[in-house]
Tab-separated table of C-alpha atoms in Angstrom:
chain	number	residue	atom	x	y	z
A	1	MET	CA	-0.039	0.007	-0.060
A	2	HIS	CA	1.362	3.381	-0.987
A	3	GLY	CA	4.312	1.561	-2.545
A	4	ARG	CA	5.054	-0.344	0.681
A	5	HIS	CA	5.192	-4.002	1.013
A	6	LEU	CA	4.658	-6.064	4.106
A	7	SER	CA	7.207	-6.607	6.942
A	8	SER	CA	10.714	-8.029	5.984
A	9	VAL	CA	14.265	-6.750	6.730
A	10	LEU	CA	17.577	-8.184	5.294
A	11	VAL	CA	20.467	-7.749	7.769
A	12	ARG	CA	24.015	-8.249	6.387
A	13	VAL	CA	26.932	-8.649	8.898
A	14	GLY	CA	30.106	-9.143	6.842
A	15	SER	CA	29.255	-11.887	4.480
A	16	THR	CA	26.424	-13.302	6.794
A	17	GLN	CA	22.921	-12.481	5.630
A	18	LEU	CA	19.948	-12.732	7.824
A	19	LEU	CA	16.268	-12.289	7.297
A	20	ILE	CA	13.970	-10.822	9.861
A	21	ASP	CA	10.250	-11.592	9.184
A	22	CYS	CA	8.869	-12.536	5.684
A	23	GLY	CA	5.750	-11.043	4.619
A	24	GLU	CA	4.045	-11.715	1.313
A	25	ALA	CA	6.021	-10.839	-1.794
A	26	THR	CA	9.335	-10.937	0.167
A	27	GLN	CA	11.122	-13.304	-2.334
A	28	PHE	CA	10.110	-10.796	-5.124
A	29	GLN	CA	11.527	-7.935	-3.284
A	30	LEU	CA	14.624	-9.861	-2.624
A	31	SER	CA	15.172	-10.461	-6.303
A	32	ALA	CA	14.833	-6.772	-7.026
A	33	SER	CA	17.523	-6.031	-4.459
A	34	ARG	CA	21.456	-6.609	-4.659
A	35	TYR	CA	21.194	-9.558	-2.393
A	36	LYS	CA	20.751	-13.299	-3.447
A	37	PRO	CA	18.208	-15.307	-1.441
A	38	GLY	CA	20.437	-18.325	-1.705
A	39	LYS	CA	22.893	-16.702	0.585
A	40	LEU	CA	20.616	-16.359	3.624
A	41	SER	CA	21.878	-18.325	6.601
A	42	THR	CA	19.143	-17.528	9.211
A	43	ILE	CA	15.601	-16.344	9.040
A	44	LEU	CA	14.064	-14.907	12.128
A	45	ILE	CA	10.340	-14.611	12.444
A	46	SER	CA	8.794	-12.418	15.279
A	47	HIS	CA	5.327	-13.720	15.379
A	48	LEU	CA	2.639	-15.565	13.542
A	49	HIS	CA	0.473	-12.710	12.373
A	50	GLY	CA	0.234	-13.222	8.507
A	51	ASP	CA	1.931	-9.877	7.470
A	52	HIS	CA	5.100	-11.115	9.052
A	53	TRP	CA	5.486	-14.687	7.688
A	54	TYR	CA	3.084	-15.333	4.824
A	55	GLY	CA	5.965	-14.938	2.419
A	56	LEU	CA	8.039	-17.751	4.063
A	57	PRO	CA	6.450	-20.771	2.407
A	58	GLY	CA	7.057	-19.457	-1.119
A	59	LEU	CA	10.563	-18.389	-0.315
A	60	LEU	CA	11.480	-21.735	1.133
A	61	ALA	CA	10.019	-23.632	-1.841
A	62	SER	CA	11.780	-21.341	-4.268
A	63	LEU	CA	15.085	-21.860	-2.509
A	64	SER	CA	14.635	-25.471	-3.031
A	65	LEU	CA	13.753	-25.282	-6.660
A	66	ALA	CA	16.844	-23.221	-7.095
A	67	GLY	CA	19.027	-26.008	-5.977
A	68	ARG	CA	19.917	-24.988	-2.540
A	69	THR	CA	21.458	-27.586	-0.464
A	70	ARG	CA	22.985	-25.661	2.472
A	71	ARG	CA	21.283	-25.910	5.808
A	72	LEU	CA	19.053	-23.079	6.825
A	73	GLN	CA	18.269	-21.904	10.324
A	74	ILE	CA	14.786	-20.704	11.117
A	75	VAL	CA	14.064	-19.002	14.451
A	76	GLY	CA	10.459	-18.330	15.529
A	77	PRO	CA	7.575	-19.512	17.604
A	78	ASP	CA	6.998	-23.261	18.579
A	79	GLU	CA	4.081	-23.531	16.259
A	80	LEU	CA	6.077	-22.299	13.159
A	81	GLU	CA	7.677	-25.626	12.279
A	82	GLY	CA	4.556	-27.644	12.422
A	83	VAL	CA	2.671	-24.985	10.287
A	84	LEU	CA	5.291	-24.980	7.687
A	85	ARG	CA	5.726	-28.734	7.437
A	86	ARG	CA	2.121	-29.272	6.723
A	87	ILE	CA	2.259	-27.278	3.517
A	88	PRO	CA	2.861	-29.356	0.423
A	89	GLY	CA	6.413	-29.240	-0.925
A	90	LEU	CA	7.844	-28.168	2.468
A	91	LYS	CA	7.896	-31.551	4.394
A	92	GLU	CA	11.382	-32.647	5.479
A	93	ASP	CA	11.838	-35.288	2.671
A	94	GLU	CA	10.664	-32.796	-0.048
A	95	LEU	CA	12.983	-29.876	0.349
A	96	ALA	CA	16.384	-30.053	-1.119
A	97	TYR	CA	18.018	-28.770	1.976
A	98	PRO	CA	17.739	-29.345	5.735
A	99	ILE	CA	16.150	-26.816	8.104
A	100	ASP	CA	17.101	-26.460	11.731
A	101	PHE	CA	14.143	-24.903	13.541
A	102	ILE	CA	14.927	-22.914	16.796
A	103	SER	CA	12.007	-22.060	19.054
A	104	THR	CA	11.900	-18.578	20.578
A	105	ASN	CA	9.832	-20.224	23.381
A	106	SER	CA	12.573	-22.476	24.634
A	107	SER	CA	15.687	-20.324	24.226
A	108	ASP	CA	16.637	-16.698	24.091
A	109	SER	CA	19.770	-16.362	22.027
A	110	LEU	CA	21.767	-18.042	19.163
A	111	ASN	CA	25.476	-17.802	18.370
A	112	LEU	CA	26.264	-17.755	14.648
A	113	LYS	CA	29.698	-18.319	13.021
A	114	LYS	CA	32.147	-15.324	12.940
A	115	GLY	CA	31.061	-14.293	16.522
A	116	ILE	CA	27.772	-12.940	15.606
A	117	ARG	CA	25.135	-13.140	18.420
A	118	ILE	CA	21.375	-13.022	18.041
A	119	SER	CA	19.159	-12.653	21.104
A	120	TRP	CA	15.470	-12.151	21.535
A	121	ALA	CA	12.843	-11.210	24.249
A	122	ALA	CA	9.044	-11.153	24.468
A	123	LEU	CA	7.248	-7.955	23.290
A	124	ASP	CA	3.713	-6.723	24.259
A	125	HIS	CA	1.500	-7.409	21.283
A	126	GLY	CA	-1.251	-9.538	22.652
A	127	VAL	CA	-0.025	-12.736	20.995
A	128	PRO	CA	3.463	-14.438	21.431
A	129	CYS	CA	5.901	-12.044	19.671
A	130	VAL	CA	9.628	-11.300	20.167
A	131	GLY	CA	12.038	-8.618	19.154
A	132	TYR	CA	15.492	-9.254	18.000
A	133	ARG	CA	18.891	-7.959	18.827
A	134	ILE	CA	21.881	-8.723	16.445
A	135	GLU	CA	25.390	-8.122	17.648
A	136	GLU	CA	28.558	-8.396	15.698
A	137	PRO	CA	31.968	-9.172	17.472
A	138	GLY	CA	34.134	-6.221	18.518
A	139	GLY	CA	37.383	-5.589	17.029
A	140	GLU	CA	40.435	-6.603	18.875
A	141	GLY	CA	42.560	-4.142	20.782
A	142	ASN	CA	46.182	-3.439	19.662
A	143	LEU	CA	49.288	-4.406	21.560
A	144	ASP	CA	51.532	-1.479	22.482
A	145	VAL	CA	54.873	-3.034	22.140
A	146	ASP	CA	56.789	0.070	23.461
A	147	LYS	CA	54.649	-0.026	26.525
A	148	ALA	CA	55.015	-3.747	27.022
A	149	ARG	CA	58.833	-3.190	26.698
A	150	SER	CA	58.775	-0.487	29.305
A	151	PHE	CA	57.197	-3.018	31.765
A	152	GLY	CA	60.080	-5.323	31.055
A	153	VAL	CA	58.332	-7.703	28.630
A	154	VAL	CA	60.688	-8.352	25.682
A	155	ASP	CA	59.933	-11.924	24.637
A	156	PHE	CA	57.897	-12.119	21.448
A	157	GLN	CA	56.127	-15.364	22.590
A	158	ASP	CA	54.976	-13.288	25.665
A	159	TYR	CA	53.486	-10.614	23.230
A	160	GLN	CA	51.488	-13.381	21.550
A	161	ARG	CA	50.295	-14.593	24.912
A	162	LEU	CA	49.157	-11.099	25.865
A	163	LYS	CA	47.268	-10.999	22.530
A	164	ASP	CA	45.568	-14.133	23.540
A	165	GLY	CA	44.450	-12.732	26.819
A	166	GLN	CA	46.991	-14.317	29.085
A	167	SER	CA	49.038	-12.506	31.635
A	168	VAL	CA	52.944	-12.815	31.564
A	169	GLU	CA	55.849	-12.269	33.820
A	170	ASN	CA	58.507	-9.629	33.021
A	171	LYS	CA	62.245	-9.969	33.768
A	172	LEU	CA	61.695	-8.921	37.425
A	173	GLY	CA	59.067	-11.688	37.935
A	174	GLN	CA	56.088	-9.102	38.036
A	175	GLU	CA	52.952	-10.114	36.505
A	176	ILE	CA	51.812	-7.976	33.512
A	177	SER	CA	48.146	-8.332	32.377
A	178	PRO	CA	46.704	-7.811	28.892
A	179	SER	CA	44.776	-4.794	29.970
A	180	GLU	CA	47.926	-2.923	30.973
A	181	VAL	CA	49.364	-2.993	27.465
A	182	ILE	CA	46.637	-3.698	25.165
A	183	SER	CA	44.188	-0.882	24.025
A	184	PRO	CA	40.332	-1.338	24.176
A	185	GLY	CA	38.956	-3.203	21.170
A	186	LYS	CA	36.432	-1.376	18.974
A	187	PRO	CA	32.863	-2.530	19.981
A	188	GLY	CA	30.810	-4.354	17.454
A	189	ARG	CA	27.734	-2.903	15.822
A	190	VAL	CA	24.312	-3.594	17.188
A	191	PHE	CA	20.983	-3.755	15.295
A	192	ALA	CA	17.670	-4.150	17.061
A	193	TYR	CA	14.362	-5.024	15.564
A	194	VAL	CA	11.234	-4.216	17.607
A	195	SER	CA	7.859	-5.063	16.051
A	196	ASP	CA	4.991	-5.549	16.670
A	197	THR	CA	4.497	-4.184	20.152
A	198	ARG	CA	3.133	-1.698	22.525
A	199	PRO	CA	6.053	0.351	24.210
A	200	CYS	CA	7.645	-2.048	26.733
A	201	GLU	CA	10.730	-2.600	28.859
A	202	ASN	CA	12.196	-5.414	26.739
A	203	GLY	CA	12.008	-3.144	23.707
A	204	ILE	CA	14.333	-0.750	25.573
A	205	MET	CA	16.516	-3.620	26.589
A	206	LEU	CA	16.788	-4.993	23.024
A	207	GLY	CA	17.662	-1.455	21.654
A	208	ARG	CA	20.232	-0.588	24.568
A	209	ASN	CA	23.112	1.394	22.949
A	210	ALA	CA	22.297	0.037	19.446
A	211	GLN	CA	23.675	1.755	16.463
A	212	LEU	CA	20.449	1.423	14.789
A	213	LEU	CA	16.962	0.555	16.421
A	214	MET	CA	14.304	-0.399	14.012
A	215	HIS	CA	10.992	0.135	15.777
A	216	GLU	CA	7.444	-0.094	14.717
A	217	ALA	CA	5.344	3.160	14.490
A	218	THR	CA	2.043	1.909	13.229
A	219	PHE	CA	0.101	5.048	14.291
A	220	MET	CA	0.623	8.755	15.038
A	221	GLU	CA	-0.175	10.239	18.353
A	222	ASP	CA	-3.755	11.075	17.514
A	223	MET	CA	-4.418	7.481	17.157
A	224	ARG	CA	-3.022	6.424	20.551
A	225	SER	CA	-6.192	4.675	21.773
A	226	ARG	CA	-6.113	2.598	18.491
A	227	ALA	CA	-2.418	1.767	19.098
A	228	GLU	CA	-3.018	0.568	22.650
A	229	ALA	CA	-6.050	-1.481	21.738
A	230	THR	CA	-4.380	-3.358	19.005
A	231	GLY	CA	-0.976	-3.912	20.580
A	232	HIS	CA	0.923	-1.382	18.608
A	233	SER	CA	3.175	1.748	19.082
A	234	THR	CA	2.907	5.426	17.993
A	235	ALA	CA	5.658	7.392	16.630
A	236	LEU	CA	6.295	9.183	19.855
A	237	ASP	CA	6.290	5.571	21.619
A	238	ALA	CA	9.097	4.568	19.348
A	239	ALA	CA	11.032	7.727	19.815
A	240	ARG	CA	10.727	7.475	23.660
A	241	VAL	CA	11.990	3.919	23.566
A	242	ALA	CA	14.972	4.954	21.405
A	243	LYS	CA	15.745	7.768	23.831
A	244	GLN	CA	15.549	5.476	26.831
A	245	ALA	CA	17.685	2.895	25.155
A	246	ARG	CA	20.418	5.423	24.151
A	247	ALA	CA	20.257	4.166	20.711
A	248	ALA	CA	22.241	6.104	18.005
A	249	ARG	CA	19.562	6.008	15.212
A	250	LEU	CA	15.940	5.247	15.182
A	251	LEU	CA	14.387	3.776	12.008
A	252	LEU	CA	10.562	3.604	11.871
A	253	THR	CA	8.725	0.876	10.167
A	254	HIS	CA	5.183	-0.842	10.029
A	255	PHE	CA	3.318	2.167	9.191
A	256	SER	CA	-0.632	2.010	8.921
A	257	ALA	CA	-1.916	2.195	5.391
A	258	ARG	CA	-3.690	5.471	6.424
A	259	TYR	CA	-0.342	7.303	6.049
A	260	GLU	CA	0.373	7.841	2.428
A	261	ASP	CA	3.664	9.588	3.307
A	262	ALA	CA	5.621	7.834	6.068
A	263	GLU	CA	7.785	10.985	6.410
A	264	ILE	CA	4.997	12.740	8.466
A	265	VAL	CA	5.290	9.737	10.910
A	266	ALA	CA	9.091	10.291	11.330
A	267	LEU	CA	8.766	14.049	11.820
A	268	GLU	CA	6.426	13.420	14.794
A	269	ALA	CA	9.170	11.081	16.374
A	270	GLN	CA	11.773	13.635	15.682
A	271	THR	CA	10.301	16.081	18.262
A	272	VAL	CA	11.405	13.475	20.849
A	273	PHE	CA	14.341	11.679	19.192
A	274	PRO	CA	15.764	13.915	16.409
A	275	ASN	CA	17.830	11.245	14.683
A	276	THR	CA	14.799	9.372	13.428
A	277	SER	CA	13.977	8.388	9.693
A	278	ALA	CA	11.253	6.417	8.051
A	279	ALA	CA	12.302	3.092	6.546
A	280	VAL	CA	12.379	3.093	2.671
A	281	GLU	CA	12.167	-0.084	0.730
A	282	LEU	CA	15.230	-1.404	-0.968
A	283	ALA	CA	17.218	1.247	0.392
A	284	PRO	CA	20.548	0.435	2.546
A	285	GLU	CA	20.177	1.767	6.084
A	286	ALA	CA	22.193	1.817	9.268
A	287	VAL	CA	25.882	1.848	9.882
A	288	GLU	CA	27.602	0.538	6.643
A	289	GLU	CA	24.617	-1.180	5.252
A	290	LEU	CA	23.858	-3.232	8.405
A	291	ALA	CA	20.187	-3.524	7.426
A	292	GLU	CA	17.916	-3.133	4.356
A	293	ARG	CA	14.187	-2.883	4.482
A	294	ILE	CA	12.939	-5.050	1.611
């Protein structure tokens, strides 16, 4: 509606590609983007309202028809696996690739390769629904060799031990710890996805210190009663969450069809949290293209 499709966000961390939610027509939007669906490693589903997952069966079937054999991870509610497996063509012996289902009901985090961590927490939507936080590993600090030498550490093997996080002894038998000679590492980026929900504490927790918080803003403030009744947020709600979470940027999404121009929703949020923008389809967003609304 108004040129906007249903919920789906592609997140790229290095060479790892993740998909959060999969509304109808997601696979067509993917084909129009720069990214290849076959490279997806993990799909995260927030809840089982149709606008967040009805595109998943078609995407899974298309991946199989395209010859995918690599294992795929799907994170979502308990019921998701059973629902998908009952669809013709998606049974375990019908797909060309295996799927690992991870339940958001029985765990709260998942560690991927390359140090990427995904965590989730329950939101307030009236049905089981979770928000997601994706964290990339931070960069390692640098060893200050001159400083190490000033502390009497001259053995190159000791330098390596310090880099590996081990303390060493200097020539005088004194213990030198890594924190004394290695600079703090660069923190990894954080992307948080909070949709669908009323404003809640878990939304703040998920967005804590995130470089980018993507939060739903289904309504503007004059529709507050409607937002509360349907388990959604207003633009000001999202802005307050971002402010309390100390996020660097707020990206609004999940706009009601009544708003032809999402920019007016963003303008309302900017009165509380200035660094706010409205998500644009197929446009790279966030820190160094961390996320793309598709």
